[in-house]
Amino acid sequence: MDKIWQEMYDAARKVLNDRKISDYVTAGGVSAAVLSSSGKIYTGVCIDTASTLGICAERNAIFNMITNGENEIRKVICLFKDESGIRDGGAPCGACRELMVQLMPNGKYKDIEIMKDLKTGTIMKLGDLTPEWWIK
């Protein structure tokens, strides 16, 4: 498996830090790393609020990438903790998928790789998770 996945895992692991920000906001229970077309890794964490103002870790990492002048995604990994420890994997939610689709022109979103399981090397393409887009 490509060593970049381990680098992305390590970057996401560094920011995974579940914490209470206020009575209404928690953050860091899920972290993500995205690899841009330049080869740079950007990270983000989930921010959960008492209303719908929160954001997923994947979108936070993507917004970090955009803030830093890039806009093309190659790979995505997310991490979370459960009773067995730190785990990777899981498919991005619909809002995260939609952002990636709209961000990547001309169907290039289909080639974004999403790590499902680092230990087994299971990778999915966003095109397999989102085969048809609502805008034609």
PDB file of C-alpha atoms in Angstrom:
ATOM      1  CA  MET A   1       0.000   0.000   0.000  1.00  0.00           C
ATOM      2  CA  ASP A   2       1.101   3.537  -0.756  1.00  0.00           C
ATOM      3  CA  LYS A   3       2.936   5.052   2.256  1.00  0.00           C
ATOM      4  CA  ILE A   4       0.959   8.283   1.851  1.00  0.00           C
ATOM      5  CA  TRP A   5      -1.986   6.571   3.555  1.00  0.00           C
ATOM      6  CA  GLN A   6       0.105   6.088   6.695  1.00  0.00           C
ATOM      7  CA  GLU A   7       1.183   9.732   6.538  1.00  0.00           C
ATOM      8  CA  MET A   8      -2.445  10.793   6.222  1.00  0.00           C
ATOM      9  CA  TYR A   9      -3.422   8.527   9.112  1.00  0.00           C
ATOM     10  CA  ASP A  10      -0.679  10.030  11.269  1.00  0.00           C
ATOM     11  CA  ALA A  11      -1.739  13.584  10.385  1.00  0.00           C
ATOM     12  CA  ALA A  12      -5.388  12.847  11.219  1.00  0.00           C
ATOM     13  CA  ARG A  13      -4.331  11.079  14.424  1.00  0.00           C
ATOM     14  CA  LYS A  14      -2.481  14.214  15.598  1.00  0.00           C
ATOM     15  CA  VAL A  15      -5.680  16.288  15.543  1.00  0.00           C
ATOM     16  CA  LEU A  16      -8.052  13.597  16.908  1.00  0.00           C
ATOM     17  CA  ASN A  17      -8.843  15.039  20.331  1.00  0.00           C
ATOM     18  CA  ASP A  18     -12.416  14.747  21.565  1.00  0.00           C
ATOM     19  CA  ARG A  19     -13.152  17.720  23.784  1.00  0.00           C
ATOM     20  CA  LYS A  20     -15.928  19.919  25.128  1.00  0.00           C
ATOM     21  CA  ILE A  21     -15.654  23.496  23.896  1.00  0.00           C
ATOM     22  CA  SER A  22     -18.744  24.850  25.679  1.00  0.00           C
ATOM     23  CA  ASP A  23     -22.082  23.629  26.991  1.00  0.00           C
ATOM     24  CA  TYR A  24     -23.243  23.550  23.369  1.00  0.00           C
ATOM     25  CA  VAL A  25     -20.177  22.579  21.329  1.00  0.00           C
ATOM     26  CA  THR A  26     -17.864  19.568  21.223  1.00  0.00           C
ATOM     27  CA  ALA A  27     -15.043  19.002  18.778  1.00  0.00           C
ATOM     28  CA  GLY A  28     -12.437  16.507  17.678  1.00  0.00           C
ATOM     29  CA  GLY A  29     -14.324  13.238  18.121  1.00  0.00           C
ATOM     30  CA  VAL A  30     -13.672  12.514  14.444  1.00  0.00           C
ATOM     31  CA  SER A  31     -10.682  13.723  12.447  1.00  0.00           C
ATOM     32  CA  ALA A  32      -9.879  13.605   8.759  1.00  0.00           C
ATOM     33  CA  ALA A  33      -7.016  14.157   6.371  1.00  0.00           C
ATOM     34  CA  VAL A  34      -7.273  14.958   2.676  1.00  0.00           C
ATOM     35  CA  LEU A  35      -4.473  14.718   0.165  1.00  0.00           C
ATOM     36  CA  SER A  36      -4.521  17.503  -2.417  1.00  0.00           C
ATOM     37  CA  SER A  37      -3.296  17.237  -5.998  1.00  0.00           C
ATOM     38  CA  SER A  38      -0.077  19.001  -4.942  1.00  0.00           C
ATOM     39  CA  GLY A  39       0.671  16.197  -2.486  1.00  0.00           C
ATOM     40  CA  LYS A  40       0.012  18.279   0.622  1.00  0.00           C
ATOM     41  CA  ILE A  41      -2.044  16.820   3.476  1.00  0.00           C
ATOM     42  CA  TYR A  42      -4.737  18.951   5.112  1.00  0.00           C
ATOM     43  CA  THR A  43      -6.548  17.999   8.323  1.00  0.00           C
ATOM     44  CA  GLY A  44      -9.787  18.868  10.056  1.00  0.00           C
ATOM     45  CA  VAL A  45     -11.956  17.748  12.960  1.00  0.00           C
ATOM     46  CA  CYS A  46     -15.689  17.474  13.420  1.00  0.00           C
ATOM     47  CA  ILE A  47     -17.392  20.253  15.329  1.00  0.00           C
ATOM     48  CA  ASP A  48     -20.726  19.280  16.838  1.00  0.00           C
ATOM     49  CA  THR A  49     -23.170  21.927  18.038  1.00  0.00           C
ATOM     50  CA  ALA A  50     -26.555  22.003  19.739  1.00  0.00           C
ATOM     51  CA  SER A  51     -28.030  23.153  16.431  1.00  0.00           C
ATOM     52  CA  THR A  52     -27.236  22.356  12.800  1.00  0.00           C
ATOM     53  CA  LEU A  53     -24.188  24.626  12.666  1.00  0.00           C
ATOM     54  CA  GLY A  54     -21.663  21.811  13.093  1.00  0.00           C
ATOM     55  CA  ILE A  55     -19.362  20.406  10.452  1.00  0.00           C
ATOM     56  CA  CYS A  56     -17.876  17.023   9.623  1.00  0.00           C
ATOM     57  CA  ALA A  57     -14.144  16.420   9.838  1.00  0.00           C
ATOM     58  CA  GLU A  58     -13.892  15.737   6.108  1.00  0.00           C
ATOM     59  CA  ARG A  59     -15.482  19.056   5.127  1.00  0.00           C
ATOM     60  CA  ASN A  60     -13.372  20.872   7.705  1.00  0.00           C
ATOM     61  CA  ALA A  61     -10.219  19.371   6.142  1.00  0.00           C
ATOM     62  CA  ILE A  62     -11.455  20.285   2.646  1.00  0.00           C
ATOM     63  CA  PHE A  63     -12.143  23.869   3.762  1.00  0.00           C
ATOM     64  CA  ASN A  64      -8.628  23.969   5.237  1.00  0.00           C
ATOM     65  CA  MET A  65      -7.296  22.896   1.831  1.00  0.00           C
ATOM     66  CA  ILE A  66      -9.359  25.572   0.051  1.00  0.00           C
ATOM     67  CA  THR A  67      -8.262  28.216   2.575  1.00  0.00           C
ATOM     68  CA  ASN A  68      -4.684  27.363   1.664  1.00  0.00           C
ATOM     69  CA  GLY A  69      -5.261  27.904  -2.048  1.00  0.00           C
ATOM     70  CA  GLU A  70      -5.910  24.386  -3.311  1.00  0.00           C
ATOM     71  CA  ASN A  71      -9.077  22.811  -4.635  1.00  0.00           C
ATOM     72  CA  GLU A  72      -8.390  19.311  -5.929  1.00  0.00           C
ATOM     73  CA  ILE A  73      -8.658  16.224  -3.722  1.00  0.00           C
ATOM     74  CA  ARG A  74      -6.883  12.924  -4.351  1.00  0.00           C
ATOM     75  CA  LYS A  75      -7.450  10.901  -1.158  1.00  0.00           C
ATOM     76  CA  VAL A  76      -9.498  11.057   2.071  1.00  0.00           C
ATOM     77  CA  ILE A  77      -9.211   9.248   5.408  1.00  0.00           C
ATOM     78  CA  CYS A  78     -11.124   9.773   8.619  1.00  0.00           C
ATOM     79  CA  LEU A  79     -10.523   8.501  12.159  1.00  0.00           C
ATOM     80  CA  PHE A  80     -12.697   8.105  15.227  1.00  0.00           C
ATOM     81  CA  LYS A  81     -12.523   6.476  18.631  1.00  0.00           C
ATOM     82  CA  ASP A  82     -14.752   3.740  19.925  1.00  0.00           C
ATOM     83  CA  GLU A  83     -14.566   1.172  22.714  1.00  0.00           C
ATOM     84  CA  SER A  84     -11.856  -0.742  20.828  1.00  0.00           C
ATOM     85  CA  GLY A  85      -9.628   2.309  20.316  1.00  0.00           C
ATOM     86  CA  ILE A  86      -8.824   4.496  17.344  1.00  0.00           C
ATOM     87  CA  ARG A  87     -10.371   3.319  14.095  1.00  0.00           C
ATOM     88  CA  ASP A  88     -10.162   4.488  10.523  1.00  0.00           C
ATOM     89  CA  GLY A  89     -12.648   4.190   7.769  1.00  0.00           C
ATOM     90  CA  GLY A  90     -16.223   4.837   7.035  1.00  0.00           C
ATOM     91  CA  ALA A  91     -17.750   6.499   4.052  1.00  0.00           C
ATOM     92  CA  PRO A  92     -18.186  10.277   4.060  1.00  0.00           C
ATOM     93  CA  CYS A  93     -21.724  11.479   4.759  1.00  0.00           C
ATOM     94  CA  GLY A  94     -23.942  12.832   2.011  1.00  0.00           C
ATOM     95  CA  ALA A  95     -22.994  16.462   2.664  1.00  0.00           C
ATOM     96  CA  CYS A  96     -19.285  15.633   2.443  1.00  0.00           C
ATOM     97  CA  ARG A  97     -19.802  13.630  -0.747  1.00  0.00           C
ATOM     98  CA  GLU A  98     -21.819  16.472  -2.262  1.00  0.00           C
ATOM     99  CA  LEU A  99     -19.085  19.010  -1.495  1.00  0.00           C
ATOM    100  CA  MET A 100     -16.431  16.796  -3.083  1.00  0.00           C
ATOM    101  CA  VAL A 101     -18.578  16.248  -6.178  1.00  0.00           C
ATOM    102  CA  GLN A 102     -19.250  19.965  -6.614  1.00  0.00           C
ATOM    103  CA  LEU A 103     -15.601  20.840  -5.980  1.00  0.00           C
ATOM    104  CA  MET A 104     -14.122  18.489  -8.555  1.00  0.00           C
ATOM    105  CA  PRO A 105     -14.962  19.427 -12.175  1.00  0.00           C
ATOM    106  CA  ASN A 106     -15.961  17.157 -15.043  1.00  0.00           C
ATOM    107  CA  GLY A 107     -16.582  14.000 -13.062  1.00  0.00           C
ATOM    108  CA  LYS A 108     -13.058  13.937 -11.584  1.00  0.00           C
ATOM    109  CA  TYR A 109     -14.677  13.365  -8.193  1.00  0.00           C
ATOM    110  CA  LYS A 110     -15.163   9.727  -9.186  1.00  0.00           C
ATOM    111  CA  ASP A 111     -11.416   9.114  -8.805  1.00  0.00           C
ATOM    112  CA  ILE A 112     -11.112  10.384  -5.201  1.00  0.00           C
ATOM    113  CA  GLU A 113      -9.897   7.480  -3.074  1.00  0.00           C
ATOM    114  CA  ILE A 114     -11.439   6.925   0.350  1.00  0.00           C
ATOM    115  CA  MET A 115      -9.693   4.692   2.868  1.00  0.00           C
ATOM    116  CA  LYS A 116     -12.162   2.230   4.345  1.00  0.00           C
ATOM    117  CA  ASP A 117      -9.690   0.115   6.342  1.00  0.00           C
ATOM    118  CA  LEU A 118      -5.991   0.900   6.606  1.00  0.00           C
ATOM    119  CA  LYS A 119      -5.076  -2.523   8.040  1.00  0.00           C
ATOM    120  CA  THR A 120      -6.546  -4.407   5.107  1.00  0.00           C
ATOM    121  CA  GLY A 121      -5.845  -1.688   2.542  1.00  0.00           C
ATOM    122  CA  THR A 122      -9.516  -1.459   1.584  1.00  0.00           C
ATOM    123  CA  ILE A 123     -10.040   1.638  -0.549  1.00  0.00           C
ATOM    124  CA  MET A 124     -13.187   2.840  -2.291  1.00  0.00           C
ATOM    125  CA  LYS A 125     -13.546   5.454  -4.980  1.00  0.00           C
ATOM    126  CA  LEU A 126     -16.010   8.270  -4.454  1.00  0.00           C
ATOM    127  CA  GLY A 127     -17.514   7.385  -7.822  1.00  0.00           C
ATOM    128  CA  ASP A 128     -18.528   3.994  -6.396  1.00  0.00           C
ATOM    129  CA  LEU A 129     -20.177   5.683  -3.410  1.00  0.00           C
ATOM    130  CA  THR A 130     -21.766   8.424  -5.522  1.00  0.00           C
ATOM    131  CA  PRO A 131     -22.308   6.929  -8.985  1.00  0.00           C
ATOM    132  CA  GLU A 132     -24.947   9.392 -10.176  1.00  0.00           C
ATOM    133  CA  TRP A 133     -24.938  13.092  -9.456  1.00  0.00           C
ATOM    134  CA  TRP A 134     -28.150  15.097  -9.395  1.00  0.00           C
ATOM    135  CA  ILE A 135     -26.815  17.842 -11.705  1.00  0.00           C
ATOM    136  CA  LYS A 136     -26.341  16.730 -15.295  1.00  0.00           C
TER     137      LYS A 136
END
